[in-house]
Tab-separated table of C-alpha atoms and ligand atoms in Angstrom:
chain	number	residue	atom	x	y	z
A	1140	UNK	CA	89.950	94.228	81.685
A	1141	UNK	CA	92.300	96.849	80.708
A	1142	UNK	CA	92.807	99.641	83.120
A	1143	UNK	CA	94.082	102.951	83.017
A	1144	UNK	CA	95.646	105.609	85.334
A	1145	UNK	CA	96.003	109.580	85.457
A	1146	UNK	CA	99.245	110.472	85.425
A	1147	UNK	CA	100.035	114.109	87.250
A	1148	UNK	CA	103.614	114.953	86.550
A	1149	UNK	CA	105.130	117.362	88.690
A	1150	UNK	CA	107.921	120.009	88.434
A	1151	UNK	CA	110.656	118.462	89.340
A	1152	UNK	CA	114.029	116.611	87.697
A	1153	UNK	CA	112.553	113.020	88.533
A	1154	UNK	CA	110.263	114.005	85.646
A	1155	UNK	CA	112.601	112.103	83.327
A	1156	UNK	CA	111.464	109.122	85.380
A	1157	UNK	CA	107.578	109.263	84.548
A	1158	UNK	CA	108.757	108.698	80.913
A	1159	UNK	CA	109.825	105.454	81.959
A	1160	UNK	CA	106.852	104.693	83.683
A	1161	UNK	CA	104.426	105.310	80.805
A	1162	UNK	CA	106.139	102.789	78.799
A	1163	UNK	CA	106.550	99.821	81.238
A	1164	UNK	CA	102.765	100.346	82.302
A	1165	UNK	CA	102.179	100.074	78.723
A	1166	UNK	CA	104.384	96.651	78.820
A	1167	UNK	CA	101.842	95.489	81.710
A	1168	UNK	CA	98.943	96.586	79.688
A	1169	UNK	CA	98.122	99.288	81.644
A	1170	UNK	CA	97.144	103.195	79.598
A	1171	UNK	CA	98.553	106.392	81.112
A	1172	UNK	CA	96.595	109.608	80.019
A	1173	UNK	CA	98.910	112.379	81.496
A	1174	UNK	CA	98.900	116.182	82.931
A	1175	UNK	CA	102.142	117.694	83.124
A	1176	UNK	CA	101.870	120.953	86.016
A	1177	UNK	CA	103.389	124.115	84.172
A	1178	UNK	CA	106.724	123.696	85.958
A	1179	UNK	CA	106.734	120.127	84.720
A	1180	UNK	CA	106.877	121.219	81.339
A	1181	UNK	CA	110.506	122.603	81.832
A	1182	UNK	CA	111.595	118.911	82.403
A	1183	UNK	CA	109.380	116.787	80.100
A	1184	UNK	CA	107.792	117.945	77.615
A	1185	UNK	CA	104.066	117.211	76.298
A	1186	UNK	CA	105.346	115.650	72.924
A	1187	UNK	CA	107.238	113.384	74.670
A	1188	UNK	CA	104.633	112.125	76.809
A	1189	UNK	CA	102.300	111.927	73.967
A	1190	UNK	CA	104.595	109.862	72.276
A	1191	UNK	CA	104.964	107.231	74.658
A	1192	UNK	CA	101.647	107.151	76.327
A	1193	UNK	CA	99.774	107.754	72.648
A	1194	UNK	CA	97.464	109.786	74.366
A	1195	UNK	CA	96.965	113.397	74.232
A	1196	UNK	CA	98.710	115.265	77.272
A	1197	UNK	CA	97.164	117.734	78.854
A	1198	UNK	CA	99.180	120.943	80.111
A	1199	UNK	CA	96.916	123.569	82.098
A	1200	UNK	CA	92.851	124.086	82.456
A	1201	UNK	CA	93.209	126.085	78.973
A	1202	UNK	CA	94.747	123.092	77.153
A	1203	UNK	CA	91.229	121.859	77.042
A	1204	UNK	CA	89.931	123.888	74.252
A	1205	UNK	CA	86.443	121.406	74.066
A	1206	UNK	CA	85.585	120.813	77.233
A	1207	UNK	CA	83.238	119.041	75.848
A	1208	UNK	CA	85.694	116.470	74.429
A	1209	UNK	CA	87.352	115.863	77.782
A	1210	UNK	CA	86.350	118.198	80.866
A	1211	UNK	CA	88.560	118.327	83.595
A	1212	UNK	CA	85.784	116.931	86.070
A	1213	UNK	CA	85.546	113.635	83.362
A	1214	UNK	CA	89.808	113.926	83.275
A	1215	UNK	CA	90.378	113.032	86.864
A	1216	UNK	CA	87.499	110.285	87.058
A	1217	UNK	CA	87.936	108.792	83.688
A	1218	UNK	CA	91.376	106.522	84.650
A	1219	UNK	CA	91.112	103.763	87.180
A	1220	UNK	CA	93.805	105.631	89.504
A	1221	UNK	CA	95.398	108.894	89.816
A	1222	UNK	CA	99.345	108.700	90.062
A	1223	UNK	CA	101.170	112.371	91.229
A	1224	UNK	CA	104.974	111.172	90.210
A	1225	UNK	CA	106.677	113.255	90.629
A	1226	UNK	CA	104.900	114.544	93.695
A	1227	UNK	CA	106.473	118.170	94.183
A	1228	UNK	CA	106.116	119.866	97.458
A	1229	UNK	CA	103.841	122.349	95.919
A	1230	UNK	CA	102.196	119.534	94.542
A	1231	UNK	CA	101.450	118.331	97.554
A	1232	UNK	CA	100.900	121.481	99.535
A	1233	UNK	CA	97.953	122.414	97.281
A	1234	UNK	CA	96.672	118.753	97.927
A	1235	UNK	CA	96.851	118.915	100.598
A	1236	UNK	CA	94.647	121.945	101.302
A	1237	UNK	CA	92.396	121.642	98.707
A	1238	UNK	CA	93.698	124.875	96.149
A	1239	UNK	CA	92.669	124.246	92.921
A	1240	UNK	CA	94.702	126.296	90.948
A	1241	UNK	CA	95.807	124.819	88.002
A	1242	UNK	CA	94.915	121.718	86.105
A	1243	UNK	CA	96.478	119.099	88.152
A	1244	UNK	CA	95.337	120.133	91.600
A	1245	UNK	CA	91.575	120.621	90.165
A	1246	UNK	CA	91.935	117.449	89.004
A	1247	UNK	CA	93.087	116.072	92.600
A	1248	UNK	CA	90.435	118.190	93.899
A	1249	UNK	CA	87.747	116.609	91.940
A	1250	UNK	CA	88.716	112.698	91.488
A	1251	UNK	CA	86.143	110.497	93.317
A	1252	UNK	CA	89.226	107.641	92.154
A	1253	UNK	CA	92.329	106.710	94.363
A	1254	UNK	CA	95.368	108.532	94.548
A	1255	UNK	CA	98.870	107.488	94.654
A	1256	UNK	CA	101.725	110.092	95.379
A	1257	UNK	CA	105.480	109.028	94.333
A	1258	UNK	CA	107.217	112.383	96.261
A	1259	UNK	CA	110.584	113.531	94.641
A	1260	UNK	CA	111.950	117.069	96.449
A	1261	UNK	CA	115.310	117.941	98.540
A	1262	UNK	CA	116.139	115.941	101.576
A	1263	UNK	CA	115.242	119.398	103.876
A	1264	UNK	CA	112.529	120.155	101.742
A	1265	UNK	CA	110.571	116.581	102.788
A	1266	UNK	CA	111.598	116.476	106.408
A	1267	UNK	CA	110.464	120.361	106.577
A	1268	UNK	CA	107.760	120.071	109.691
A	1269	UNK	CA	105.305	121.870	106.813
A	1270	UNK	CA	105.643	118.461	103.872
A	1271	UNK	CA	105.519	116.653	106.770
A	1272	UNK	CA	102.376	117.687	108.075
A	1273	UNK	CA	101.037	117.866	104.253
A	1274	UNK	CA	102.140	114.143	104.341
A	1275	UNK	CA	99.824	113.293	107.288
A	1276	UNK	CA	97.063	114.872	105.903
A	1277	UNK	CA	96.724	113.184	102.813
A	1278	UNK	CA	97.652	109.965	104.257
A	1279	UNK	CA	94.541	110.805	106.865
A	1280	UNK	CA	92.725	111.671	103.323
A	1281	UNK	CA	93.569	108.249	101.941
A	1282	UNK	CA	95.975	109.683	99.691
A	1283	UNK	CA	98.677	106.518	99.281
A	1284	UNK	CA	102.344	106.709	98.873
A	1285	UNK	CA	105.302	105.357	97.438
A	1286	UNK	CA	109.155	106.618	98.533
A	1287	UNK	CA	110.628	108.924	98.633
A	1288	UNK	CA	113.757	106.637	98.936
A	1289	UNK	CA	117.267	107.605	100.120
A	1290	UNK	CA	120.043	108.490	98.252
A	1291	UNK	CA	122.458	110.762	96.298
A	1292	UNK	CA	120.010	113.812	94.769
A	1293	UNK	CA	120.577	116.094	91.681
A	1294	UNK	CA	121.256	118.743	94.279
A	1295	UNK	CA	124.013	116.897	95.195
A	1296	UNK	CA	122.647	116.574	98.783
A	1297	UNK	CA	122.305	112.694	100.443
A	1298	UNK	CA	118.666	111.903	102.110
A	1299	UNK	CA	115.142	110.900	101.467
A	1300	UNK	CA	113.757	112.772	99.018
A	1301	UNK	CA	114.431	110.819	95.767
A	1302	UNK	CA	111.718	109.325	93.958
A	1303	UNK	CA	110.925	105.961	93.875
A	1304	UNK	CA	112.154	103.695	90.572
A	1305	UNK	CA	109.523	103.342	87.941
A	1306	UNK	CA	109.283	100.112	88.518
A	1307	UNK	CA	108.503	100.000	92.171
A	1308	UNK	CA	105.898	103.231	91.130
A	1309	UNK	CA	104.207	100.467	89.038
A	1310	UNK	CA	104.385	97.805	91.403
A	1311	UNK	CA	102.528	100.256	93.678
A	1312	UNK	CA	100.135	100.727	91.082
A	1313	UNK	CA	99.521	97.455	90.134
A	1314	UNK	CA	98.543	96.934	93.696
A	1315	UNK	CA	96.321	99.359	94.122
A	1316	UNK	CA	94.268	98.419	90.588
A	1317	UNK	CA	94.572	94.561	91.705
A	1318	UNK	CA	93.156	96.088	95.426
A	1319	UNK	CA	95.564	93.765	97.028
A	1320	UNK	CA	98.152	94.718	99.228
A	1321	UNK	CA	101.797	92.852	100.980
A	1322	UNK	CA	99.183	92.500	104.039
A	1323	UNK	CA	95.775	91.753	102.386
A	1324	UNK	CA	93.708	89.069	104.409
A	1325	UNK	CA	95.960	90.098	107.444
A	1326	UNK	CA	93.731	90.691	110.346
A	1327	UNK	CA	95.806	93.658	112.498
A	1328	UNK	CA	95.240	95.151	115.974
A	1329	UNK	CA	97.476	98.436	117.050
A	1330	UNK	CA	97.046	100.620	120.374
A	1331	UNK	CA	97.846	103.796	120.365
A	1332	UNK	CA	97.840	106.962	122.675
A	1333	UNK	CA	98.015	107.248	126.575
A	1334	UNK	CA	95.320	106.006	128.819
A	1335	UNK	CA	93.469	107.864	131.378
A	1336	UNK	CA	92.850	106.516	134.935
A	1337	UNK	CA	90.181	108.931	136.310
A	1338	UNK	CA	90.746	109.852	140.097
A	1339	UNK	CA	86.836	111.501	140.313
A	1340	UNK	CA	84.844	112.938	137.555
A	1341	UNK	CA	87.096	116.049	136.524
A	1342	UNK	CA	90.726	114.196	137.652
A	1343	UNK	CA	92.440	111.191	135.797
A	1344	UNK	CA	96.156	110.101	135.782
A	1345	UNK	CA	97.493	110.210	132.311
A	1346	UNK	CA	100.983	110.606	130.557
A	1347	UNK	CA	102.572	112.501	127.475
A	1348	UNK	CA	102.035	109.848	124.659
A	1349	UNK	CA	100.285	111.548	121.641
A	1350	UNK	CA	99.985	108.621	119.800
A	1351	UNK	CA	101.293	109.443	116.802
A	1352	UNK	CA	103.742	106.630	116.071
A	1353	UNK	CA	100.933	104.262	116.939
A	1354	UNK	CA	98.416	106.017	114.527
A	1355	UNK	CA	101.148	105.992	111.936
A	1356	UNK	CA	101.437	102.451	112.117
A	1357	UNK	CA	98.125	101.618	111.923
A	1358	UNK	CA	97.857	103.933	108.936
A	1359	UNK	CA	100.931	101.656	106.857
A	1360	UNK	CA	99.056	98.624	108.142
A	1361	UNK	CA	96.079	99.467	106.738
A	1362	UNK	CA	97.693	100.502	103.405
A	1363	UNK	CA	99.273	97.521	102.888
A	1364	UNK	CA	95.554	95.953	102.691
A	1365	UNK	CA	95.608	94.430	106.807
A	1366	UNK	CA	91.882	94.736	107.715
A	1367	UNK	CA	93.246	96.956	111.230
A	1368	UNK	CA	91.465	97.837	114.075
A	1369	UNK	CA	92.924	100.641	116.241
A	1370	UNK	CA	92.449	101.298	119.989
A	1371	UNK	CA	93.505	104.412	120.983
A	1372	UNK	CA	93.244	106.211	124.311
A	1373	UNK	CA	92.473	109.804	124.403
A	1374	UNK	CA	94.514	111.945	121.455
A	1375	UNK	CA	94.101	114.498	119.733
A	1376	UNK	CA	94.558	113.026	115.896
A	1377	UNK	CA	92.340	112.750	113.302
A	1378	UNK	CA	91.282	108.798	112.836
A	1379	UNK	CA	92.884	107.690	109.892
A	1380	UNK	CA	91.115	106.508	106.928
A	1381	UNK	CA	90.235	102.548	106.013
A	1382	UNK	CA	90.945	102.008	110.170
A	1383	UNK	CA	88.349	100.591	112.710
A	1384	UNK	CA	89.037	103.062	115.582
A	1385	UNK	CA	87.544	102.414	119.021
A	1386	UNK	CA	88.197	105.064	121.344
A	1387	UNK	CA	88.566	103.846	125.247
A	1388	UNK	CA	90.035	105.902	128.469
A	1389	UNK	CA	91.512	103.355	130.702
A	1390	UNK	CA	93.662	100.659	130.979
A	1391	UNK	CA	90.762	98.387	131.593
A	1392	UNK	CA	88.839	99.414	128.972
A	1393	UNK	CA	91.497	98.945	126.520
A	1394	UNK	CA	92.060	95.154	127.737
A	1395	UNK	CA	88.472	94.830	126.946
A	1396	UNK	CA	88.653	96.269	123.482
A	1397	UNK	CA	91.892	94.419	122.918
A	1398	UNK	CA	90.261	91.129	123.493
A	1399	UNK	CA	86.739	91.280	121.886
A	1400	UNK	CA	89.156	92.170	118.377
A	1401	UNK	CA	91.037	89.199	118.549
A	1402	UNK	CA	91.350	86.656	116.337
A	1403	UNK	CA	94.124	89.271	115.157
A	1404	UNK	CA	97.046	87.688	112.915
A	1405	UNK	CA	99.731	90.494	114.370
A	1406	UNK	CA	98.898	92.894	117.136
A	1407	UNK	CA	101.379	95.844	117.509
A	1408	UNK	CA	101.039	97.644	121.285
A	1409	UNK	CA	102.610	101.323	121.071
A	1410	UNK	CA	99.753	102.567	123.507
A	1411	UNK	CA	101.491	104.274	127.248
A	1412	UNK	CA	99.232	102.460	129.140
A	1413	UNK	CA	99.397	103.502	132.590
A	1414	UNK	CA	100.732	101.586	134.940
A	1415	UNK	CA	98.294	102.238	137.791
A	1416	UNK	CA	95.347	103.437	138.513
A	1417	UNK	CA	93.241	104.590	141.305
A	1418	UNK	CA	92.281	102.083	143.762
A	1419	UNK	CA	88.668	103.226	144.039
A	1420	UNK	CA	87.264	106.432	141.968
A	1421	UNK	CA	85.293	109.231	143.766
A	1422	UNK	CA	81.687	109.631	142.308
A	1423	UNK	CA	81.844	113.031	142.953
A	1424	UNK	CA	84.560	116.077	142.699
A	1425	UNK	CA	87.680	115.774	145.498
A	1426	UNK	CA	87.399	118.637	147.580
A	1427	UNK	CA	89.871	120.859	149.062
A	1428	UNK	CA	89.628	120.236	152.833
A	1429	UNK	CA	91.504	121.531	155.871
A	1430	UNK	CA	92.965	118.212	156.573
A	1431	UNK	CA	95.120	118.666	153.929
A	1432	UNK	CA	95.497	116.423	150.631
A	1433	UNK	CA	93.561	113.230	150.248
A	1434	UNK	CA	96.044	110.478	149.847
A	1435	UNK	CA	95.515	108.274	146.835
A	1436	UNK	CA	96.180	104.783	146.733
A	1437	UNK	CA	96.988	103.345	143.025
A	1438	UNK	CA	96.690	99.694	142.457
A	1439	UNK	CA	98.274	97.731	139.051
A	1440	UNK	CA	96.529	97.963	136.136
A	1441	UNK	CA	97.026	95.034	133.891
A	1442	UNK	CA	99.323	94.368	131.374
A	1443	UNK	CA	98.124	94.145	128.049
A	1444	UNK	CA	100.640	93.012	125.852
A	1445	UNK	CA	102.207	90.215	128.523
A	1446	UNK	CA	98.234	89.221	128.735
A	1447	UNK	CA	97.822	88.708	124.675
A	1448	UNK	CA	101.228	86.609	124.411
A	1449	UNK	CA	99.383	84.238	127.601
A	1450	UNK	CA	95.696	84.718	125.612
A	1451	UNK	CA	94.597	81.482	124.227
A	1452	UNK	CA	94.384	83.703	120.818
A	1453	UNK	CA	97.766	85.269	120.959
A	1454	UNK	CA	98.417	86.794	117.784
A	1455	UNK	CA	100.934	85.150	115.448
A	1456	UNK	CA	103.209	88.200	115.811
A	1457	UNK	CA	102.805	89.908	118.632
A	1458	UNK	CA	104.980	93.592	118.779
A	1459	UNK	CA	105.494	95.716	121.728
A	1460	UNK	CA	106.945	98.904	122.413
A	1461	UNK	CA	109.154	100.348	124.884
A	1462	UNK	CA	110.196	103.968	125.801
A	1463	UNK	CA	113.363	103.995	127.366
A	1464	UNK	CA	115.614	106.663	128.860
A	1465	UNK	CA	118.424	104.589	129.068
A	1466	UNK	CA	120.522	101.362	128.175
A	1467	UNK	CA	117.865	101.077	125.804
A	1468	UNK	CA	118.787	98.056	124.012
A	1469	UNK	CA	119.667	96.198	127.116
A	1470	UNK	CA	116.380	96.880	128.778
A	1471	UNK	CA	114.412	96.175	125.729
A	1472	UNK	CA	115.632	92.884	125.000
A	1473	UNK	CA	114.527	91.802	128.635
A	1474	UNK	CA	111.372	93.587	127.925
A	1475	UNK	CA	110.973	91.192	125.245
A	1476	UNK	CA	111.596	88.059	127.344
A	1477	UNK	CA	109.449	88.992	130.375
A	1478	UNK	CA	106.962	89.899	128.296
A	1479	UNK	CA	106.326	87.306	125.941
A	1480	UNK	CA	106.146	89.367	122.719
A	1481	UNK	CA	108.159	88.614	119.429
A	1482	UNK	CA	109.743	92.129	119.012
A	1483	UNK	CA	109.902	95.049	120.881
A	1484	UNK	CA	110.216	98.352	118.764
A	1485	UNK	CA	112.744	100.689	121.242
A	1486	UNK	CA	113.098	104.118	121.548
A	1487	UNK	CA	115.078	106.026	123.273
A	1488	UNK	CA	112.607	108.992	124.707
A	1489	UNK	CA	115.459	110.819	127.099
A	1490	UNK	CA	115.716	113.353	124.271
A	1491	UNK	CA	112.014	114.504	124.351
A	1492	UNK	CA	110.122	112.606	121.205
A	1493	UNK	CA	106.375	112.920	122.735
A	1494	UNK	CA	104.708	114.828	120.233
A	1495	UNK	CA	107.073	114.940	117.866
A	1496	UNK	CA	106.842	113.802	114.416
A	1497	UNK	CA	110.718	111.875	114.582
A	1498	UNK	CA	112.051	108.217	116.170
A	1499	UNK	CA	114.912	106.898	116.178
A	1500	UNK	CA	113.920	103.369	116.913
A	1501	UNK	CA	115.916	99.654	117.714
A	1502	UNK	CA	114.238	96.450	116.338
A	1503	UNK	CA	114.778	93.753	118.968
A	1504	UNK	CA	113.487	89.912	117.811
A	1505	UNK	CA	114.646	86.743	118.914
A	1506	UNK	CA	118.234	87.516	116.055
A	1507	UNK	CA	118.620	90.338	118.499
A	1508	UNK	CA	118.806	94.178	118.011
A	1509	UNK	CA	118.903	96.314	114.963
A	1510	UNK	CA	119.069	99.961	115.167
A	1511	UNK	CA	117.227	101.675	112.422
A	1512	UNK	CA	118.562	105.666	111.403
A	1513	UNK	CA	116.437	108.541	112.791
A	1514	UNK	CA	113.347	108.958	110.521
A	1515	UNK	CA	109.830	110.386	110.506
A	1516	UNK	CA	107.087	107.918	112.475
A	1517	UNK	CA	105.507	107.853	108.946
A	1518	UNK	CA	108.261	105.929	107.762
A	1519	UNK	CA	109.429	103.808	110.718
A	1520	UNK	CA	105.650	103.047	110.314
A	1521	UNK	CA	106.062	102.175	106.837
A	1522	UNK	CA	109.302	99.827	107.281
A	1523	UNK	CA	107.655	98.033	110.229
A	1524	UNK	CA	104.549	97.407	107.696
A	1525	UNK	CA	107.228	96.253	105.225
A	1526	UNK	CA	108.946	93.625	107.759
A	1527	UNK	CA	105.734	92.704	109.573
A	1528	UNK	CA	104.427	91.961	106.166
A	1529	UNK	CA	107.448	89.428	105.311
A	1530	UNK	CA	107.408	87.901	109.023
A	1531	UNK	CA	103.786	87.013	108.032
A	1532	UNK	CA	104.767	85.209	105.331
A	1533	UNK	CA	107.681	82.848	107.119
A	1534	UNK	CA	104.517	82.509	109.408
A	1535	UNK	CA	101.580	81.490	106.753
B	1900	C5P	O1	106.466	97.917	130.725
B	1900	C5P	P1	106.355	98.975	129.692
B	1900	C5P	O2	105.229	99.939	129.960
B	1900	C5P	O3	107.628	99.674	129.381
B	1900	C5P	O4	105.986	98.167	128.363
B	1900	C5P	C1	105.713	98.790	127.182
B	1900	C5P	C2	104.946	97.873	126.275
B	1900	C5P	O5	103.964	97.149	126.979
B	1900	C5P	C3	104.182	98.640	125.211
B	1900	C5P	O6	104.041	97.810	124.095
B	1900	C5P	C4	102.853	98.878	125.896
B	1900	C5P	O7	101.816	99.118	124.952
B	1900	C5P	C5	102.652	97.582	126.646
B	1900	C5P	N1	101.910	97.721	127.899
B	1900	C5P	C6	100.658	97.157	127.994
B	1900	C5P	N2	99.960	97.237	129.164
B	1900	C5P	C7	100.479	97.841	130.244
B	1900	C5P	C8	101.765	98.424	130.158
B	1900	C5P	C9	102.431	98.345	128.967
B	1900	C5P	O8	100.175	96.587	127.005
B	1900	C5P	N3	99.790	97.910	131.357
């Protein structure tokens, strides 16, 4: 069956690009009806588009004299998929918070179909804290991505920011119309967040993870088509979308969880888990007493991930984490060992990356370390989807 996308091009020189696009989705049999955003029209222009795409191109909510020929309600849910390339900032922005201000992000507003967002802008302009947190909540919307890449920009500035190549923009498509993924059929299990060892019923122990790289990564998994259960401790993130989230407290609890999901094909542990907890828990609230403070005795809680690489169902890839302050590397590889895991993902937290939305991360597997360039958690999420997904493969 022949299938067809929406194609929202954005204001921004990677225009030229879309061009390309139209015509090798045409090659794989696939129509592109197009909106070009007013500032798109200053790169490409609707003749063009028309031309290759032998559709009619739609410019603003006025181009559609008859709305009765083609409302803009029937535009956005008439094509299988919606593709924003380029994705602008702006573009994004308003997607991000629902404007609907002009044709295209109406049309974004009002497609029931899914959407894929190829982002082209300045290096600063996509790490700015605001794209980024755009970025997160379209990806918690559903909203899937492709690039930016890195490399040398118009502005003459080096970075991520440029937009993918047509041809991995289609490949994205074609996965998303197919509804396969790298990862689909991959069964995947991810921790996230802190846990909280209650001392009575208003008191816990807990610690500063906010969970975000392990939300991230269960986000990429999940996009790549792994069916991906996440078991987070207590955070304050929205779940993301196509995720199983169970929500525990303790260390215990999260064993628990941990084990009723397995059969898992690759389990990836970013969750703090504390390392002790209380030995026994008062039912009621600790009181202040003239004998001074009670003295607490903490007992080991278990380790998870050296307990899944033991478990009779120990995931085929098994990943683990570890926050380090120092001699990173060195302490991570023997992480790895003691531990039983295939990689450890490293990081080096001594310069304060709780709650941040950057990681600068080292890859350790059995070939040894590999230190990745700082990046967002989004897309240290993204490349560990990326290598998880080829391990897999070696693996099948
Ligand atoms: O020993 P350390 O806490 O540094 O190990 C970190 C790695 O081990 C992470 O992957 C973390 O999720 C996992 N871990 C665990 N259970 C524990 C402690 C750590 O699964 N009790």
């Amino acid at each position: 069956m022949s299938k067809s996308i929406l194609l929202i091009i954005g204001g921004g020189i990677a225009a030229y690009k879309s061009l390309e696009l139209i015509r090798r989705a045409k090659d794989r049999g696939i129509t592109s009806r197009a909106i070009i955003t007013k500032a798109g029209t200053e790169f490409v222009t609707p003749l063009s588009v028309s031309a290759l795409s032998g559709q009619k191109t739609y410019t603003d909510m006025f181009s559609l004299i008859d709305e009765t020929e083609m409302g803009h309600i029937q535009l956005s849910r008439a094509a299988d998929l919606v593709v924003v390339a380029p994705a602008t900032a702006n573009l994004m922005a308003k997607a991000a918070n629902g404007l609907a201000s002009d044709l295209a992000s109406t049309a974004l507003l009002a497609t029931d179909k899914p959407v894929l967002m190829a982002p082209a802008m300045n290096v600063r302009m996509w790490h700015h804290p605001a794209t980024q947190r755009n970025l997160a909540t379209l990806r918690a919307d559903g909203v899937h991505f492709v690039g930016p890449n890195e490399g040398a920009m118009a502005c003459n500035e080096f970075g991520l920011g440029r937009m993918a190549e047509p041809q991995e923009i289609l490949a994205a498509i074609e996965r998303l119309l197919s509804g396969a993924g790298p990862l689909t059929g991959v069964k995947a299990l991810v921790t996230a967040g802190p846990t909280h060892e209650p001392l009575d019923p208003v008191r816990f122990l807990g610690n500063r993870s906010s969970g975000k790289q392990g939300y991230a990564i269960a986000s990429a998994l999940a996009d790549a088509g792994a069916e991906t259960t996440l078991i987070s401790g207590p955070v304050e993130l929205s779940p993301p979308s196509r995720v199983k989230l169970i929500k525990v407290e303790t260390a215990l609890e999260m064993r628990a969880a941990c084990e009723a999901a397995l059969p898992v094909d690759v389990a990836v542990l970013t969750a703090a888990v504390a390392d002790w907890r209380a030995q026994s828990q008062a039912n009621s609230k600790l009181k202040k007493s003239e004998s001074g403070p009670p003295s607490l005795v903490l007992t080991e809680n278990p380790d998870i991930l050296a307990g899944l690489a033991r478990h009779a169902k120990r995931p085929a890839l098994l990943i683990g984490f570890a926050a380090e302050t120092e001699n990173v590397i060195a302490y991570a590889t023997e992480k790895r060992t003691r531990k039983g895991c295939d990689w450890i993902v490293a990081n080096d937290v001594s310069k304060g990356v709780f709650g941040t939305d950057r990681n600068t991360v080292h890859l350790i597997t059995a070939g040894g370390p590999e230190s990745w360039p700082e990046m967002t958690k989004d897309e240290v999420a993204a490349r560990l989807a990326v290598r998880i997904s080829k391990a897999l493969e070696k693996v099948a």
